[in-house]
PDB file of C-alpha atoms and ligand atoms in Angstrom:
ATOM      1  CA  UNK A  76       0.629  17.070  15.221  1.00  0.00           C
ATOM      2  CA  UNK A  77       2.365  16.245  11.966  1.00  0.00           C
ATOM      3  CA  UNK A  78       0.822  13.876   9.472  1.00  0.00           C
ATOM      4  CA  UNK A  79       2.981  12.494   6.682  1.00  0.00           C
ATOM      5  CA  UNK A  80       0.991  12.257   3.481  1.00  0.00           C
ATOM      6  CA  UNK A  81       1.907  10.342   0.366  1.00  0.00           C
ATOM      7  CA  UNK A  82       1.253  12.780  -2.463  1.00  0.00           C
ATOM      8  CA  UNK A  83       1.436  12.091  -6.182  1.00  0.00           C
ATOM      9  CA  UNK A  84       4.929  12.854  -7.522  1.00  0.00           C
ATOM     10  CA  UNK A  85       4.268  12.144 -11.188  1.00  0.00           C
ATOM     11  CA  UNK A  86       4.960   9.009 -13.203  1.00  0.00           C
ATOM     12  CA  UNK A  87       8.061   6.954 -12.395  1.00  0.00           C
ATOM     13  CA  UNK A  88       9.715   4.006 -14.101  1.00  0.00           C
ATOM     14  CA  UNK A  89       7.789   0.815 -13.339  1.00  0.00           C
ATOM     15  CA  UNK A  90      10.939  -0.756 -11.860  1.00  0.00           C
ATOM     16  CA  UNK A  91      12.179   2.284  -9.909  1.00  0.00           C
ATOM     17  CA  UNK A  92      13.607   1.503  -6.433  1.00  0.00           C
ATOM     18  CA  UNK A  93      11.382   4.098  -4.767  1.00  0.00           C
ATOM     19  CA  UNK A  94       8.139   4.356  -2.813  1.00  0.00           C
ATOM     20  CA  UNK A  95       5.401   3.984  -5.419  1.00  0.00           C
ATOM     21  CA  UNK A  96       1.997   2.577  -6.278  1.00  0.00           C
ATOM     22  CA  UNK A  97       1.894   0.305  -9.299  1.00  0.00           C
ATOM     23  CA  UNK A  98       4.731  -0.948 -11.432  1.00  0.00           C
ATOM     24  CA  UNK A  99       6.675  -4.148 -10.871  1.00  0.00           C
ATOM     25  CA  UNK A 100       7.504  -5.174  -7.278  1.00  0.00           C
ATOM     26  CA  UNK A 101      11.153  -5.306  -6.220  1.00  0.00           C
ATOM     27  CA  UNK A 102      11.721  -8.659  -4.564  1.00  0.00           C
ATOM     28  CA  UNK A 103      14.446 -10.846  -3.058  1.00  0.00           C
ATOM     29  CA  UNK A 104      15.981 -13.851  -4.825  1.00  0.00           C
ATOM     30  CA  UNK A 105      13.746 -16.917  -4.708  1.00  0.00           C
ATOM     31  CA  UNK A 106      10.549 -14.853  -4.591  1.00  0.00           C
ATOM     32  CA  UNK A 107       7.320 -16.574  -5.596  1.00  0.00           C
ATOM     33  CA  UNK A 108       4.525 -14.286  -6.850  1.00  0.00           C
ATOM     34  CA  UNK A 109       1.662 -14.446  -4.303  1.00  0.00           C
ATOM     35  CA  UNK A 110      -1.305 -16.575  -5.254  1.00  0.00           C
ATOM     36  CA  UNK A 111      -4.878 -15.960  -4.059  1.00  0.00           C
ATOM     37  CA  UNK A 112      -6.098 -18.527  -1.511  1.00  0.00           C
ATOM     38  CA  UNK A 113      -9.661 -18.223  -2.870  1.00  0.00           C
ATOM     39  CA  UNK A 114      -9.273 -18.387  -6.678  1.00  0.00           C
ATOM     40  CA  UNK A 115      -5.643 -19.582  -6.952  1.00  0.00           C
ATOM     41  CA  UNK A 116      -4.882 -16.785  -9.437  1.00  0.00           C
ATOM     42  CA  UNK A 117      -1.842 -14.486  -9.175  1.00  0.00           C
ATOM     43  CA  UNK A 118      -2.454 -11.374  -7.073  1.00  0.00           C
ATOM     44  CA  UNK A 119      -2.137  -7.785  -8.296  1.00  0.00           C
ATOM     45  CA  UNK A 120       0.829  -5.741  -7.043  1.00  0.00           C
ATOM     46  CA  UNK A 121      -0.437  -2.506  -5.460  1.00  0.00           C
ATOM     47  CA  UNK A 122       2.443  -0.643  -3.806  1.00  0.00           C
ATOM     48  CA  UNK A 123       5.808  -0.709  -2.093  1.00  0.00           C
ATOM     49  CA  UNK A 124       6.536   1.529   0.895  1.00  0.00           C
ATOM     50  CA  UNK A 125       9.244   1.741   3.592  1.00  0.00           C
ATOM     51  CA  UNK A 126       8.334  -0.741   6.334  1.00  0.00           C
ATOM     52  CA  UNK A 127      10.376   0.831   9.130  1.00  0.00           C
ATOM     53  CA  UNK A 128      10.537   4.511  10.159  1.00  0.00           C
ATOM     54  CA  UNK A 129       7.794   5.131   7.606  1.00  0.00           C
ATOM     55  CA  UNK A 130       7.174   8.775   8.490  1.00  0.00           C
ATOM     56  CA  UNK A 131      10.803   9.762   8.949  1.00  0.00           C
ATOM     57  CA  UNK A 132      12.844  11.943   6.676  1.00  0.00           C
ATOM     58  CA  UNK A 133      15.035   9.967   4.334  1.00  0.00           C
ATOM     59  CA  UNK A 134      12.865   6.890   4.670  1.00  0.00           C
ATOM     60  CA  UNK A 135      13.986   5.768   1.203  1.00  0.00           C
ATOM     61  CA  UNK A 136      16.962   4.516   3.204  1.00  0.00           C
ATOM     62  CA  UNK A 137      14.695   2.334   5.365  1.00  0.00           C
ATOM     63  CA  UNK A 138      16.087  -1.139   5.852  1.00  0.00           C
ATOM     64  CA  UNK A 139      12.874  -2.943   4.945  1.00  0.00           C
ATOM     65  CA  UNK A 140      10.223  -2.570   2.276  1.00  0.00           C
ATOM     66  CA  UNK A 141       6.569  -3.540   2.643  1.00  0.00           C
ATOM     67  CA  UNK A 142       5.117  -4.805  -0.622  1.00  0.00           C
ATOM     68  CA  UNK A 143       1.313  -5.041  -0.925  1.00  0.00           C
ATOM     69  CA  UNK A 144      -0.582  -7.457  -3.187  1.00  0.00           C
ATOM     70  CA  UNK A 145      -4.316  -8.086  -3.601  1.00  0.00           C
ATOM     71  CA  UNK A 146      -6.350 -10.416  -5.797  1.00  0.00           C
ATOM     72  CA  UNK A 147      -8.289  -8.721  -8.588  1.00  0.00           C
ATOM     73  CA  UNK A 148      -9.079 -11.735 -10.754  1.00  0.00           C
ATOM     74  CA  UNK A 149     -12.673 -11.822  -9.430  1.00  0.00           C
ATOM     75  CA  UNK A 150     -13.140  -8.413  -7.748  1.00  0.00           C
ATOM     76  CA  UNK A 151     -15.273  -8.726  -4.614  1.00  0.00           C
ATOM     77  CA  UNK A 152     -15.321 -12.528  -4.625  1.00  0.00           C
ATOM     78  CA  UNK A 153     -11.985 -13.380  -2.986  1.00  0.00           C
ATOM     79  CA  UNK A 154     -12.395 -11.745   0.472  1.00  0.00           C
ATOM     80  CA  UNK A 155      -9.637  -9.395  -0.644  1.00  0.00           C
ATOM     81  CA  UNK A 156     -10.515  -6.846   2.109  1.00  0.00           C
ATOM     82  CA  UNK A 157      -9.795  -9.364   4.864  1.00  0.00           C
ATOM     83  CA  UNK A 158      -6.379  -9.376   6.630  1.00  0.00           C
ATOM     84  CA  UNK A 159      -6.223 -13.166   7.008  1.00  0.00           C
ATOM     85  CA  UNK A 160      -8.498 -14.801   4.384  1.00  0.00           C
ATOM     86  CA  UNK A 161      -5.737 -15.091   1.780  1.00  0.00           C
ATOM     87  CA  UNK A 162      -7.107 -12.672  -0.830  1.00  0.00           C
ATOM     88  CA  UNK A 163      -4.246 -10.242  -0.217  1.00  0.00           C
ATOM     89  CA  UNK A 164      -0.671 -10.291   1.034  1.00  0.00           C
ATOM     90  CA  UNK A 165       1.718  -7.747   2.554  1.00  0.00           C
ATOM     91  CA  UNK A 166       5.323  -8.925   2.426  1.00  0.00           C
ATOM     92  CA  UNK A 167       8.297  -7.528   4.369  1.00  0.00           C
ATOM     93  CA  UNK A 168      11.570  -7.595   2.423  1.00  0.00           C
ATOM     94  CA  UNK A 169      15.061  -6.453   3.460  1.00  0.00           C
ATOM     95  CA  UNK A 170      15.845  -3.569   1.085  1.00  0.00           C
ATOM     96  CA  UNK A 171      19.335  -4.764   0.174  1.00  0.00           C
ATOM     97  CA  UNK A 172      19.542  -6.844  -2.988  1.00  0.00           C
ATOM     98  CA  UNK A 173      15.976  -6.401  -4.232  1.00  0.00           C
ATOM     99  CA  UNK A 174      15.375  -6.778  -7.974  1.00  0.00           C
ATOM    100  CA  UNK A 175      12.298  -6.544 -10.245  1.00  0.00           C
ATOM    101  CA  UNK A 176      10.096  -9.646  -9.983  1.00  0.00           C
ATOM    102  CA  UNK A 177       9.335 -11.820 -12.994  1.00  0.00           C
ATOM    103  CA  UNK A 178       5.649 -11.040 -13.692  1.00  0.00           C
ATOM    104  CA  UNK A 179       3.238 -13.960 -14.284  1.00  0.00           C
ATOM    105  CA  UNK A 180       1.901 -13.994 -17.828  1.00  0.00           C
ATOM    106  CA  UNK A 181      -1.734 -14.668 -16.865  1.00  0.00           C
ATOM    107  CA  UNK A 182      -4.081 -12.827 -14.502  1.00  0.00           C
ATOM    108  CA  UNK A 183      -4.568  -9.290 -13.189  1.00  0.00           C
ATOM    109  CA  UNK A 184      -1.053  -8.687 -11.901  1.00  0.00           C
ATOM    110  CA  UNK A 185      -0.148  -5.021 -12.461  1.00  0.00           C
ATOM    111  CA  UNK A 186      -1.936  -1.681 -12.057  1.00  0.00           C
ATOM    112  CA  UNK A 187      -2.327   0.380 -15.257  1.00  0.00           C
ATOM    113  CA  UNK A 188      -0.313   3.311 -13.850  1.00  0.00           C
ATOM    114  CA  UNK A 189       2.930   3.646 -11.868  1.00  0.00           C
ATOM    115  CA  UNK A 190       2.801   6.619  -9.493  1.00  0.00           C
ATOM    116  CA  UNK A 191       5.787   8.144  -7.720  1.00  0.00           C
ATOM    117  CA  UNK A 192       5.170   9.230  -4.130  1.00  0.00           C
ATOM    118  CA  UNK A 193       6.356  12.353  -2.327  1.00  0.00           C
ATOM    119  CA  UNK A 194       6.375  12.348   1.473  1.00  0.00           C
ATOM    120  CA  UNK A 195       4.713  15.579   2.510  1.00  0.00           C
ATOM    121  CA  UNK A 196       4.526  16.614   6.174  1.00  0.00           C
ATOM    122  CA  UNK A 197       1.396  18.573   7.078  1.00  0.00           C
ATOM    123  CA  UNK A 198       0.483  20.050  10.458  1.00  0.00           C
ATOM    124  CA  UNK A 199      -3.054  18.858  11.153  1.00  0.00           C
ATOM    125  CA  UNK A 200      -4.990  17.108  13.923  1.00  0.00           C
ATOM    126  CA  UNK A 201      -6.050  14.226  11.682  1.00  0.00           C
ATOM    127  CA  UNK A 202      -5.294  12.506   8.410  1.00  0.00           C
ATOM    128  CA  UNK A 203      -8.451  13.818   6.771  1.00  0.00           C
ATOM    129  CA  UNK A 204      -7.703  17.386   7.874  1.00  0.00           C
ATOM    130  CA  UNK A 205      -4.168  16.967   6.529  1.00  0.00           C
ATOM    131  CA  UNK A 206      -5.549  15.896   3.146  1.00  0.00           C
ATOM    132  CA  UNK A 207      -7.824  18.910   2.940  1.00  0.00           C
ATOM    133  CA  UNK A 208      -5.121  21.327   4.096  1.00  0.00           C
ATOM    134  CA  UNK A 209      -2.613  20.037   1.598  1.00  0.00           C
ATOM    135  CA  UNK A 210      -5.089  20.258  -1.283  1.00  0.00           C
ATOM    136  CA  UNK A 211      -6.010  23.807  -0.302  1.00  0.00           C
ATOM    137  CA  UNK A 212      -2.413  24.965   0.176  1.00  0.00           C
ATOM    138  CA  UNK A 213      -1.092  23.329  -3.000  1.00  0.00           C
ATOM    139  CA  UNK A 214      -4.102  24.059  -5.213  1.00  0.00           C
ATOM    140  CA  UNK A 215      -4.030  20.421  -6.279  1.00  0.00           C
ATOM    141  CA  UNK A 216      -6.923  17.931  -6.247  1.00  0.00           C
ATOM    142  CA  UNK A 217      -7.437  15.999  -3.010  1.00  0.00           C
ATOM    143  CA  UNK A 218      -7.194  12.826  -5.124  1.00  0.00           C
ATOM    144  CA  UNK A 219      -3.476  13.577  -5.552  1.00  0.00           C
ATOM    145  CA  UNK A 220      -3.173  12.472  -1.912  1.00  0.00           C
ATOM    146  CA  UNK A 221      -2.388   8.781  -2.400  1.00  0.00           C
ATOM    147  CA  UNK A 222      -2.462   8.026   1.326  1.00  0.00           C
ATOM    148  CA  UNK A 223      -0.536   8.486   4.560  1.00  0.00           C
ATOM    149  CA  UNK A 224       2.691   7.062   6.006  1.00  0.00           C
ATOM    150  CA  UNK A 225       3.092   6.131   9.665  1.00  0.00           C
ATOM    151  CA  UNK A 226       1.284   7.860  12.494  1.00  0.00           C
ATOM    152  CA  UNK A 227      -2.139   6.380  13.220  1.00  0.00           C
ATOM    153  CA  UNK A 228      -4.599   4.821  10.782  1.00  0.00           C
ATOM    154  CA  UNK A 229      -7.721   6.874   9.990  1.00  0.00           C
ATOM    155  CA  UNK A 230     -10.265   4.053  10.110  1.00  0.00           C
ATOM    156  CA  UNK A 231     -13.375   4.365   7.962  1.00  0.00           C
ATOM    157  CA  UNK A 232     -14.963   1.632  10.103  1.00  0.00           C
ATOM    158  CA  UNK A 233     -13.799   0.209  13.434  1.00  0.00           C
ATOM    159  CA  UNK A 234     -10.197  -0.390  14.522  1.00  0.00           C
ATOM    160  CA  UNK A 235      -8.969  -3.597  12.884  1.00  0.00           C
ATOM    161  CA  UNK A 236      -5.279  -3.448  13.845  1.00  0.00           C
ATOM    162  CA  UNK A 237      -3.972  -6.958  13.095  1.00  0.00           C
ATOM    163  CA  UNK A 238      -2.003  -9.087  15.513  1.00  0.00           C
ATOM    164  CA  UNK A 239       1.335 -10.535  14.371  1.00  0.00           C
ATOM    165  CA  UNK A 240       0.897 -14.267  13.712  1.00  0.00           C
ATOM    166  CA  UNK A 241       4.439 -14.941  14.977  1.00  0.00           C
ATOM    167  CA  UNK A 242       4.761 -12.901  18.204  1.00  0.00           C
ATOM    168  CA  UNK A 243       1.059 -12.096  18.913  1.00  0.00           C
ATOM    169  CA  UNK A 244       1.782  -8.374  19.396  1.00  0.00           C
ATOM    170  CA  UNK A 245      -0.250  -5.660  17.663  1.00  0.00           C
ATOM    171  CA  UNK A 246       1.366  -4.943  14.305  1.00  0.00           C
ATOM    172  CA  UNK A 247       2.841  -1.506  13.536  1.00  0.00           C
ATOM    173  CA  UNK A 248       0.887   0.723  11.188  1.00  0.00           C
ATOM    174  CA  UNK A 249       2.891   1.412   8.031  1.00  0.00           C
ATOM    175  CA  UNK A 250       0.654   3.127   5.485  1.00  0.00           C
ATOM    176  CA  UNK A 251      -2.878   4.049   4.514  1.00  0.00           C
ATOM    177  CA  UNK A 252      -3.809   4.012   0.837  1.00  0.00           C
ATOM    178  CA  UNK A 253      -6.479   5.901  -1.038  1.00  0.00           C
ATOM    179  CA  UNK A 254      -7.738   4.142  -4.170  1.00  0.00           C
ATOM    180  CA  UNK A 255      -5.764   6.511  -6.394  1.00  0.00           C
ATOM    181  CA  UNK A 256      -5.752   9.726  -8.367  1.00  0.00           C
ATOM    182  CA  UNK A 257      -7.507   8.473 -11.449  1.00  0.00           C
ATOM    183  CA  UNK A 258     -10.619   6.290 -11.585  1.00  0.00           C
ATOM    184  CA  UNK A 259      -9.310   4.403 -14.605  1.00  0.00           C
ATOM    185  CA  UNK A 260      -6.107   3.313 -12.880  1.00  0.00           C
ATOM    186  CA  UNK A 261      -7.174   3.229  -9.234  1.00  0.00           C
ATOM    187  CA  UNK A 262      -6.884   0.370  -6.770  1.00  0.00           C
ATOM    188  CA  UNK A 263     -10.178  -1.264  -5.851  1.00  0.00           C
ATOM    189  CA  UNK A 264     -11.128  -0.809  -2.199  1.00  0.00           C
ATOM    190  CA  UNK A 265     -14.841  -1.152  -2.762  1.00  0.00           C
ATOM    191  CA  UNK A 266     -15.314   2.337  -4.233  1.00  0.00           C
ATOM    192  CA  UNK A 267     -14.067   5.198  -2.037  1.00  0.00           C
ATOM    193  CA  UNK A 268     -12.466   2.856   0.473  1.00  0.00           C
ATOM    194  CA  UNK A 269      -9.036   2.937   2.089  1.00  0.00           C
ATOM    195  CA  UNK A 270      -6.369   0.257   2.355  1.00  0.00           C
ATOM    196  CA  UNK A 271      -4.343  -0.229   5.553  1.00  0.00           C
ATOM    197  CA  UNK A 272      -0.884  -1.855   5.622  1.00  0.00           C
ATOM    198  CA  UNK A 273       0.835  -3.129   8.773  1.00  0.00           C
ATOM    199  CA  UNK A 274       4.101  -4.839   9.588  1.00  0.00           C
ATOM    200  CA  UNK A 275       5.974  -6.589  12.364  1.00  0.00           C
ATOM    201  CA  UNK A 276       9.472  -6.050  10.989  1.00  0.00           C
ATOM    202  CA  UNK A 277      11.337  -8.177  13.607  1.00  0.00           C
ATOM    203  CA  UNK A 278       9.144 -11.163  12.641  1.00  0.00           C
ATOM    204  CA  UNK A 279       9.165 -10.255   8.902  1.00  0.00           C
ATOM    205  CA  UNK A 280       5.359 -10.354   8.905  1.00  0.00           C
ATOM    206  CA  UNK A 281       3.004  -7.994   7.083  1.00  0.00           C
ATOM    207  CA  UNK A 282      -0.779  -7.578   6.892  1.00  0.00           C
ATOM    208  CA  UNK A 283      -3.180  -5.667   4.684  1.00  0.00           C
ATOM    209  CA  UNK A 284      -6.909  -4.965   4.812  1.00  0.00           C
ATOM    210  CA  UNK A 285      -9.312  -2.424   3.451  1.00  0.00           C
ATOM    211  CA  UNK A 286     -12.496  -0.730   4.599  1.00  0.00           C
ATOM    212  CA  UNK A 287     -15.095   1.295   2.705  1.00  0.00           C
TER     213      UNK A 287
HETATM  214 ZN1   ZN B 370      -8.743 -14.431  -6.028  1.00  0.00          ZN
HETATM  215 ZN1   ZN B 371       5.827 -10.242  15.351  1.00  0.00          ZN
END
C-alpha cells in the first residue's frame, strides 16, 4: 500500500500558489475572513491543500483547494477541535482565479512560519509506519513529516468522519496534519495531536477537526 506523506520542503513565499502550511490563504473574490462562532475573533489560517485527487501525482493541478482555518484567539476555549461548533473552518475553493486574502489587522491570523510541502509516496501498511520509514530512509527528523494526503485517516481516537451538511454523504478525506516541525511555529492540536481535513467537492463543503 502506498501512503502519500506531506514532507517539509523548506520555506516558501507566504503567498505562493502551492500546497503549504502557514502564509496567507489564496482566496476567491468576495472572500470574507472566517470568524470564530465562539469568540467572534478572526480565525488563524493553517494550510491549503489540493481538495480533489489529493494523493495523485501532479495534484498541484487539482481543480479545487481546501483551505483550513482555526481559532487561536483563546486556545482551548473555542471548541476548535470540533467539526461543527464553529471554532474552525475548512473552505473549498475553485483553484482558478485565487489571490492572496487581505489579512485582518487584529487577532491571531497567521502562523509564524510558511512551510512548503513535498508529496512523498512511501510503501507502508499505515500512515505511522510510513512516517517512520521515511524518517529512517531520509535521515531526517520524523517531525519533518507535516502530515498525509489522501488515503485513509490515521485516527488517534475513534473514527469521526464528518457527514456533508448538503448531501448527507460521508465526506472525502483530504489530509491529515501533524502540528508541525518546530514547536515555536507549530499548529495547536492539543499538544501532539493531529488535524483531519475533509471535503465534499461537488457540494463545495469542507470540514476540519482534531484529536489528541
Ligand atoms: Zn474563538
Ligand atoms: Zn455533499
